[in-house]
Coordinates of C-alpha atoms and ligand atoms in Angstrom, one line a residue:
X1 CA 0.0 0.0 0.0
X2 CA 2.9 2.4 0.7
X3 CA 5.8 0.3 -0.6
X4 CA 7.0 2.5 -3.5
X5 CA 10.3 3.4 -1.9
X6 CA 10.7 0.2 0.2
X7 CA 13.0 -2.6 -0.7
X8 CA 12.7 -4.8 2.3
X9 CA 9.6 -6.1 4.2
X10 CA 9.0 -5.3 7.8
X11 CA 10.6 -7.1 10.7
X12 CA 8.3 -9.7 12.2
X13 CA 8.0 -7.6 15.4
X14 CA 7.4 -4.4 13.4
X15 CA 4.4 -6.1 11.7
X16 CA 3.2 -7.3 15.1
X17 CA 3.4 -3.9 16.9
X18 CA 2.1 -2.0 13.9
X19 CA -1.0 -4.0 13.0
X20 CA -4.3 -3.0 14.4
X21 CA -6.6 -5.2 12.3
X22 CA -7.0 -7.6 15.3
X23 CA -9.2 -4.9 16.9
X24 CA -10.0 -2.2 14.4
X25 CA -11.9 -4.7 12.3
X26 CA -14.8 -3.7 14.5
X27 CA -14.9 -0.4 12.5
X28 CA -15.6 -2.1 9.2
X29 CA -19.2 -0.8 8.9
X30 CA -18.2 2.8 9.7
X31 CA -15.1 2.5 7.4
X32 CA -17.2 1.3 4.5
X33 CA -20.0 3.9 5.1
X34 CA -17.3 6.6 5.1
X35 CA -15.8 5.3 1.9
X36 CA -19.2 5.2 0.1
X37 CA -19.9 8.8 1.1
X38 CA -16.4 9.8 0.0
X39 CA -16.8 8.0 -3.3
X40 CA -20.1 9.7 -4.0
X41 CA -18.6 13.1 -3.4
X42 CA -15.6 12.3 -5.6
X43 CA -18.0 11.4 -8.4
X44 CA -20.2 14.4 -7.9
X45 CA -17.2 16.7 -8.0
X46 CA -15.9 15.1 -11.2
X47 CA -12.8 13.8 -9.5
X48 CA -13.7 10.1 -10.2
X49 CA -15.7 8.9 -13.2
X50 CA -19.3 7.7 -12.7
X51 CA -18.3 4.3 -14.0
X52 CA -15.4 3.9 -11.5
X53 CA -17.6 5.3 -8.8
X54 CA -20.2 2.6 -9.4
X55 CA -17.6 -0.2 -9.4
X56 CA -16.1 1.1 -6.2
X57 CA -19.5 1.2 -4.4
X58 CA -20.4 -2.3 -5.7
X59 CA -17.1 -3.6 -4.4
X60 CA -17.6 -1.9 -1.0
X61 CA -21.1 -3.4 -0.6
X62 CA -19.7 -6.8 -1.5
X63 CA -16.9 -6.5 1.0
X64 CA -19.4 -5.6 3.7
X65 CA -21.4 -8.7 2.9
X66 CA -18.2 -10.8 3.0
X67 CA -17.3 -9.4 6.4
X68 CA -20.8 -9.9 7.8
X69 CA -21.0 -13.5 6.6
X70 CA -17.6 -14.3 8.0
X71 CA -16.1 -15.0 4.6
X72 CA -13.7 -12.0 4.5
X73 CA -10.0 -12.9 5.1
X74 CA -8.4 -10.3 7.3
X75 CA -4.7 -9.9 6.9
X76 CA -2.2 -8.7 9.4
X77 CA 0.2 -7.8 6.5
X78 CA -2.4 -5.2 5.5
X79 CA -2.1 -3.6 8.9
X80 CA -5.5 -2.1 9.5
X81 CA -9.2 -2.0 8.5
X82 CA -8.6 0.7 5.9
X83 CA -5.9 -1.3 4.0
X84 CA -7.8 -4.6 4.4
X85 CA -10.9 -3.1 2.7
X86 CA -9.0 -1.2 0.1
X87 CA -6.8 -4.2 -0.7
X88 CA -9.8 -6.4 -1.2
X89 CA -11.6 -3.7 -3.3
X90 CA -8.7 -3.6 -5.7
X91 CA -8.8 -7.4 -5.9
X92 CA -12.5 -7.3 -6.7
X93 CA -12.6 -4.4 -9.2
X94 CA -9.0 -3.9 -10.3
X95 CA -6.9 -0.6 -10.3
X96 CA -10.1 1.6 -10.1
X97 CA -10.2 0.4 -6.4
X98 CA -7.1 2.6 -5.9
X99 CA -9.2 5.7 -6.7
X100 CA -11.3 5.7 -3.6
X101 CA -8.4 7.0 -1.6
X102 CA -8.1 10.2 -3.7
X103 CA -8.2 13.3 -1.5
X104 CA -8.1 11.2 1.6
X105 CA -5.6 9.9 4.1
X106 CA -5.9 7.1 6.6
X107 CA -5.5 10.0 9.1
X108 CA -8.9 11.6 8.3
X109 CA -10.3 8.2 7.6
X110 CA -9.6 6.8 11.0
X111 CA -10.7 10.0 12.7
X112 CA -14.0 9.6 10.8
X113 CA -14.4 5.9 11.5
X114 CA -13.9 6.3 15.3
X115 CA -16.3 9.3 15.3
X116 CA -19.0 7.3 13.6
X117 CA -18.3 4.4 15.9
X118 CA -18.6 6.5 19.1
X119 CA -21.8 8.1 17.7
X120 CA -23.3 4.7 16.9
X121 CA -22.4 3.5 20.3
X122 CA -24.0 6.5 22.0
X123 CA -27.1 5.9 19.9
X124 CA -27.2 2.3 21.3
X125 CA -26.3 3.0 24.9
X126 CA -28.4 6.0 25.5
X127 CA -31.7 4.1 24.9
X128 CA -30.3 1.3 27.2
X129 CA -29.9 3.8 30.0
X130 CA -33.5 4.8 29.3
X131 CA -34.6 1.2 29.6
X132 CA -32.8 1.0 32.9
X133 CA -34.7 4.2 34.0
X134 CA -37.9 2.6 32.9
X135 CA -37.2 -0.5 35.1
X136 CA -36.3 1.7 38.1
X137 CA -39.4 3.8 37.7
X138 CA -41.7 0.8 37.5
X139 CA -40.2 -0.7 40.7
X140 CA -40.4 2.7 42.4
X141 CA -44.1 2.9 41.5
X142 CA -44.6 -0.5 43.1
X143 CA -42.6 0.3 46.2
X144 CA -43.7 4.0 46.6
X145 CA -44.9 3.5 50.2
X146 CA -42.5 0.7 51.2
X147 CA -40.5 2.0 54.2
X148 CA -36.8 1.3 54.6
X149 CA -34.0 2.8 56.6
X150 CA -32.2 5.6 55.0
X151 CA -28.5 5.7 55.8
X152 CA -25.7 8.2 56.1
X153 CA -22.3 6.8 56.9
X154 CA -24.1 3.5 56.4
X155 CA -25.6 4.1 59.9
X156 CA -29.4 4.2 60.3
X157 CA -30.3 7.8 59.8
X158 CA -34.0 8.4 59.0
X159 CA -36.8 6.3 57.5
X160 CA -37.2 6.7 53.8
X161 CA -39.3 4.9 51.1
X162 CA -37.8 2.3 48.8
X163 CA -39.4 4.1 45.8
X164 CA -37.7 7.3 46.7
X165 CA -34.4 5.5 46.9
X166 CA -34.8 3.9 43.5
X167 CA -35.9 7.2 42.0
X168 CA -32.6 8.8 43.1
X169 CA -30.9 6.5 40.6
X170 CA -33.4 7.5 37.9
X171 CA -32.1 11.1 38.3
X172 CA -28.5 10.0 38.1
X173 CA -29.0 7.9 35.0
X174 CA -31.0 10.8 33.5
X175 CA -27.9 12.9 33.8
X176 CA -25.8 10.1 32.4
X177 CA -28.1 10.1 29.3
X178 CA -27.8 13.8 28.9
X179 CA -24.0 13.6 29.2
X180 CA -24.1 11.1 26.3
X181 CA -26.3 13.3 24.2
X182 CA -24.1 16.4 24.9
X183 CA -21.1 14.4 23.8
X184 CA -22.8 13.3 20.7
X185 CA -23.9 16.9 19.8
X186 CA -20.4 18.3 20.3
X187 CA -18.6 15.5 18.3
X188 CA -21.0 15.6 15.4
X189 CA -18.6 17.2 12.9
X190 CA -16.9 15.4 10.0
X191 CA -13.1 15.3 9.7
X192 CA -13.2 14.2 6.1
X193 CA -11.3 16.5 3.8
X194 CA -8.5 17.1 6.2
X195 CA -6.6 14.3 4.4
X196 CA -3.2 13.7 5.9
X197 CA -3.2 16.9 7.9
X198 CA -3.2 20.0 5.7
X199 CA -6.3 19.5 3.5
X200 CA -6.6 18.4 -0.1
X201 CA -5.7 20.2 -3.4
X202 CA -8.5 18.3 -5.2
X203 CA -11.8 20.2 -5.7
X204 CA -13.5 18.2 -2.9
X205 CA -16.7 19.2 -1.1
X206 CA -16.4 18.3 2.6
X207 CA -19.9 19.6 3.2
X208 CA -21.3 16.9 1.0
X209 CA -19.6 14.0 2.8
X210 CA -20.5 15.6 6.2
X211 CA -24.2 15.8 5.2
X212 CA -24.3 12.3 3.7
X213 CA -22.9 10.9 7.0
X214 CA -25.3 12.7 9.2
X215 CA -22.9 15.3 10.6
X216 CA -23.8 18.9 11.3
X217 CA -20.9 20.0 9.0
X218 CA -17.2 19.6 8.3
X219 CA -14.6 20.4 10.9
X220 CA -13.1 23.9 10.6
X221 CA -9.5 23.0 11.0
X222 CA -7.7 20.1 9.2
X223 CA -5.0 19.8 11.8
X224 CA -7.5 19.6 14.6
X225 CA -9.6 17.1 12.6
X226 CA -6.8 14.5 12.4
X227 CA -5.3 15.2 15.8
X228 CA -7.9 15.2 18.5
X229 CA -9.6 12.4 20.1
X230 CA -11.3 14.5 22.7
X231 CA -14.7 13.0 21.8
X232 CA -13.4 9.6 22.7
X233 CA -12.2 10.9 26.1
X234 CA -15.6 12.7 26.6
X235 CA -17.5 9.5 25.8
X236 CA -15.4 7.5 28.2
X237 CA -15.8 10.2 30.8
X238 CA -19.6 10.0 30.5
X239 CA -19.3 6.2 30.5
X240 CA -17.2 6.4 33.7
X241 CA -19.8 8.4 35.5
X242 CA -22.6 6.0 34.4
X243 CA -20.4 3.2 35.6
X244 CA -19.8 4.9 38.9
X245 CA -23.6 5.1 39.3
X246 CA -24.0 1.5 38.3
X247 CA -21.3 0.5 40.8
X248 CA -23.1 2.3 43.7
X249 CA -26.4 0.7 43.0
X250 CA -24.6 -2.7 42.5
X251 CA -23.0 -2.3 45.9
X252 CA -26.4 -1.6 47.5
X253 CA -27.9 -4.7 45.8
X254 CA -25.0 -6.8 47.2
X255 CA -25.6 -5.3 50.7
X256 CA -29.4 -5.6 50.5
X257 CA -29.4 -9.2 49.6
X258 CA -26.8 -10.2 52.3
X259 CA -28.2 -12.1 55.3
X260 CA -27.7 -9.3 57.9
X261 CA -29.8 -7.0 55.7
X262 CA -32.3 -9.3 53.9
X263 CA -34.0 -6.2 52.3
X264 CA -34.3 -7.8 48.9
X265 CA -33.8 -11.1 47.2
X266 CA -32.6 -11.8 43.6
X267 CA -34.0 -14.9 41.9
X268 CA -32.1 -17.8 40.6
X269 CA -31.8 -16.0 37.3
X270 CA -29.4 -13.4 38.8
X271 CA -27.5 -15.3 41.4
X272 CA -25.0 -18.2 41.4
X273 CA -24.4 -21.0 43.8
X274 CA -21.2 -21.9 45.6
X275 CA -19.2 -25.0 44.7
X276 CA -18.7 -25.9 48.4
X277 CA -21.4 -24.1 50.4
X278 CA -24.8 -25.4 49.3
X279 CA -26.7 -22.6 51.0
X280 CA -25.1 -19.8 49.1
X281 CA -26.8 -17.5 46.6
X282 CA -24.1 -15.1 45.4
X283 CA -25.1 -11.8 43.6
X284 CA -22.3 -12.2 41.0
X285 CA -24.0 -10.0 38.4
X286 CA -24.1 -7.1 40.9
X287 CA -20.5 -7.7 41.9
X288 CA -19.3 -7.8 38.3
X289 CA -21.3 -4.6 37.5
X290 CA -19.8 -3.0 40.6
X291 CA -16.3 -3.9 39.2
X292 CA -16.8 -2.8 35.5
X293 CA -16.1 0.8 36.6
X294 CA -12.5 -0.2 37.1
X295 CA -12.0 -1.0 33.5
X296 CA -13.9 2.0 32.3
X297 CA -12.1 4.5 34.4
X298 CA -8.9 2.7 33.4
X299 CA -9.7 3.4 29.8
X300 CA -10.3 7.1 30.6
X301 CA -6.9 7.3 32.3
X302 CA -5.3 5.4 29.4
X303 CA -6.8 7.8 26.8
X304 CA -5.8 10.9 28.6
X305 CA -2.2 9.7 29.0
X306 CA -2.0 8.5 25.4
X307 CA -3.0 12.0 24.1
X308 CA -1.1 14.1 26.7
X309 CA 1.9 15.8 25.2
X310 CA 1.3 14.5 21.6
X311 CA 2.5 17.1 19.1
X312 CA 0.2 18.0 16.3
X313 CA -0.9 16.3 14.2
X314 CA -1.5 12.6 13.9
X315 CA 0.7 10.2 15.8
X316 CA 0.5 6.4 15.7
X317 CA 0.0 6.6 19.4
X318 CA -3.6 7.3 18.6
X319 CA -4.0 3.8 17.4
X320 CA -3.8 2.8 21.1
X321 CA -7.2 4.5 21.7
X322 CA -9.2 1.7 20.2
X323 CA -8.9 -1.2 22.6
X324 CA -9.6 0.9 25.7
X325 CA -12.5 2.6 23.9
X326 CA -14.0 -0.7 22.8
X327 CA -13.5 -2.3 26.2
X328 CA -15.1 0.7 28.0
X329 CA -18.1 0.6 25.7
X330 CA -18.6 -3.2 26.0
X331 CA -18.2 -3.0 29.8
X332 CA -20.8 -0.3 30.1
X333 CA -23.2 -2.0 27.8
X334 CA -23.0 -5.3 29.8
X335 CA -23.3 -3.4 33.1
X336 CA -26.4 -1.5 32.0
X337 CA -28.1 -4.6 30.7
X338 CA -27.2 -6.7 33.8
X339 CA -28.5 -3.9 36.1
X340 CA -31.7 -3.5 34.1
X341 CA -32.2 -7.3 34.5
X342 CA -31.6 -7.2 38.3
X343 CA -33.8 -4.2 38.9
X344 CA -36.7 -6.0 37.1
X345 CA -35.8 -9.2 39.0
X346 CA -35.4 -8.1 42.6
X347 CA -38.1 -8.7 45.2
X348 CA -38.3 -6.5 48.2
X349 CA -39.0 -7.7 51.8
X350 CA -41.1 -4.9 53.2
X351 CA -41.6 -6.4 56.7
X352 CA -37.9 -6.7 57.2
X353 CA -37.1 -3.2 55.7
X354 CA -39.8 -1.6 57.9
X355 CA -38.5 -3.4 61.1
X356 CA -34.9 -2.2 60.5
X357 CA -36.2 1.3 59.6
X358 CA -38.0 1.6 62.9
X359 CA -35.0 0.5 65.0
X360 CA -32.0 2.5 66.2
X361 CA -34.0 5.7 67.0
X362 CA -34.5 6.6 63.4
X363 CA -37.3 9.0 64.3
X364 CA -35.2 11.0 66.7
X365 CA -35.0 13.9 64.2
X366 CA -38.8 13.9 64.0
X367 CA -38.9 14.3 67.8
X368 CA -36.5 17.2 67.7
X369 CA -38.5 18.8 64.8
X370 CA -41.7 18.4 66.9
X371 CA -40.1 20.2 69.8
X372 CA -39.2 23.1 67.5
X373 CA -42.8 23.2 66.0
X374 CA -44.9 22.5 69.0
X375 CA -42.8 23.6 72.0
X376 CA -41.0 26.4 70.3
X377 CA -37.5 25.3 71.3
X378 CA -34.6 26.5 69.2
X379 CA -33.4 23.5 67.1
X380 CA -30.1 23.3 68.9
X381 CA -31.9 22.9 72.3
X382 CA -34.4 20.5 70.8
X383 CA -31.5 18.4 69.5
X384 CA -30.1 18.3 73.1
X385 CA -33.4 17.4 74.7
X386 CA -33.9 14.6 72.1
X387 CA -30.4 13.4 72.7
X388 CA -31.2 13.0 76.4
X389 CA -34.4 11.1 75.7
X390 CA -32.6 8.8 73.3
X391 CA -30.0 8.2 76.0
X392 CA -32.8 7.3 78.5
X393 CA -34.5 5.0 76.1
X394 CA -31.2 3.3 75.2
X395 CA -30.5 2.7 78.9
X396 CA -33.9 1.1 79.2
X397 CA -33.4 -0.8 75.9
X398 CA -36.7 0.5 74.4
X399 CA -37.7 2.6 71.4
X400 CA -38.6 6.3 71.9
X401 CA -42.3 5.7 71.7
X402 CA -42.1 3.3 74.6
X403 CA -41.0 6.1 77.0
X404 CA -43.8 7.2 79.2
X405 CA -45.1 10.8 79.1
X406 CA -43.8 11.3 82.6
X407 CA -40.3 10.2 81.6
X408 CA -40.4 12.6 78.7
X409 CA -41.7 15.5 80.8
X410 CA -39.0 15.0 83.3
X411 CA -36.6 16.1 80.6
X412 CA -38.9 18.8 79.0
X413 CA -42.1 19.6 80.9
X414 CA -43.9 21.1 77.8
X415 CA -44.0 17.8 76.0
X416 CA -47.6 16.5 75.7
X417 CA -49.3 13.3 74.5
X418 CA -49.5 14.4 70.9
X419 CA -45.7 13.8 70.6
X420 CA -46.4 10.1 70.1
X421 CA -48.0 10.8 66.8
X422 CA -44.6 11.8 65.2
X423 CA -42.8 8.8 66.6
X424 CA -43.7 6.3 63.9
X425 CA -41.8 5.6 60.7
X426 CA -45.0 6.2 58.7
X427 CA -45.5 9.6 60.2
X428 CA -41.8 10.4 59.6
X429 CA -41.9 9.6 55.8
X430 CA -45.4 11.1 55.3
X431 CA -44.2 14.4 56.9
X432 CA -41.6 14.9 54.2
X433 CA -43.8 16.2 51.4
X434 CA -41.6 19.2 50.3
X435 CA -40.0 19.1 46.8
X436 CA -37.6 16.2 46.7
X437 CA -38.8 14.6 50.0
X438 CA -39.4 10.9 50.6
X439 CA -43.2 10.9 51.3
X440 CA -45.0 8.1 49.4
X441 CA -47.3 10.8 47.8
X442 CA -44.2 12.5 46.5
X443 CA -42.9 9.2 45.0
X444 CA -46.1 8.6 43.2
X445 CA -45.9 12.1 41.8
X446 CA -42.1 11.7 41.0
X447 CA -42.9 8.5 39.1
X448 CA -45.5 10.2 36.9
X449 CA -43.2 13.1 36.3
X450 CA -40.2 10.9 35.5
X451 CA -42.3 8.9 33.0
X452 CA -43.0 12.2 31.3
X453 CA -39.5 13.7 31.6
X454 CA -37.5 10.6 30.7
X455 CA -39.7 8.1 28.9
X456 CA -41.8 10.4 26.8
X457 CA -41.9 9.3 23.1
X458 CA -38.9 10.5 21.1
X459 CA -37.8 12.7 23.9
X460 CA -34.1 12.8 24.6
X461 CA -32.9 13.0 28.3
X462 CA -32.2 16.5 29.6
X463 CA -34.0 18.3 26.9
Ligands
LIG501 N1 -4.6 2.2 12.3 C1 -4.4 3.6 12.3 C2 -5.0 4.2 13.6 O1 -5.7 3.5 14.2 C3 -5.0 4.3 11.2 C4 -4.3 5.5 10.7 C5 -2.9 5.3 10.3 N2 -2.3 6.4 9.7 C6 -1.0 6.4 9.4 N3 -0.6 7.5 8.8 N4 -0.2 5.4 9.6 O2 -4.7 5.3 14.1

């Protein structure tokens, strides 16, 4: 392909380190789509004859069929996907195959292929995040009034509703979706026409190829077009955050189905047994989803370090972007799908959740708030009084609502019998009806709003 001035072939190790066909064959569909658009433009501009153009396109379509049916012979000698396709094209249609690379370099070609691949990947993952939201919203609807303990520092803090907890993740995945669509919008420019780095002397029309490939327009600077992979970094950054969110929910699933918690159970479909302990049901899918973030953030780090300090324009270093990119995308895709399955599969244990929610003085804050509202104490003093009452109850080994009125009045004489009404977990969650609060009525409303905000027909997240 470039052997004009070469007398010797490459060293074996040169071929090995140089070849990317082992992984960039995944770009075949984008590579062929790009070549078809480029060929159409060359014909329209009179750079390639209509006859050669037809032969080139016929050959490219045939190559796509060969690849998709598994008949295509990929060759390491031909380095990468671009040369593999072009080599076969020339085999199929003769020297006219060599015209498709007029006014193009592998530098703008690979920049194009990766852009199209990232864009296609976003278009696949973003709806998957939407499906995950749909699963969470359905379960939140079901468990809108199911009371569970809310934690801070993983210590029992205040009662919350399970629906409210699930809806927190709906918000997070909504932002993940909008980060994906932001990334897509920003990257949607075509690098074709930049050629090797400086542009092309042929009378090309980069607007035409940009339009044909669904881009908003051509990139403004040829050097930038072949040099930057910021869209890859941005996509992986968005993927990293989505993976962080998946990891936190995974960890909660692992905790919730452990014996000391017993808040939820996963069915046989999402657990595995132990080879030695017959009683075990391990949440492997949750554990693996929890771990995927490591590979994805690893890819983010790899990409930033590969690009850091690279002088303009193209450097072969950039070939190293693909494996981390593919692995990050695959890992996220698996993680989202597994999480969606687990969310739909899990079964809550409301009795157990309520019992744990009611323990450990979880309504102490409600008592302090009651002292502020009904007795008129400054909050700091109400906090102190409540603390003393919790101490007395703890010494007796009882819950706050088991203290007698006399015991409470010994600490604060103005306490009356109506205090008992705020000392239940139901009263606690029902009292939190302000925007964003955990009350079951709020969850019901949040579910309806989320269906509109996130699941509305042809509505993109965040818009
Ligand atoms: N396989 C290369 C890559 O992934 C394609 C571009 C090669 N360009 C070059 N001038 N050698 O970056």
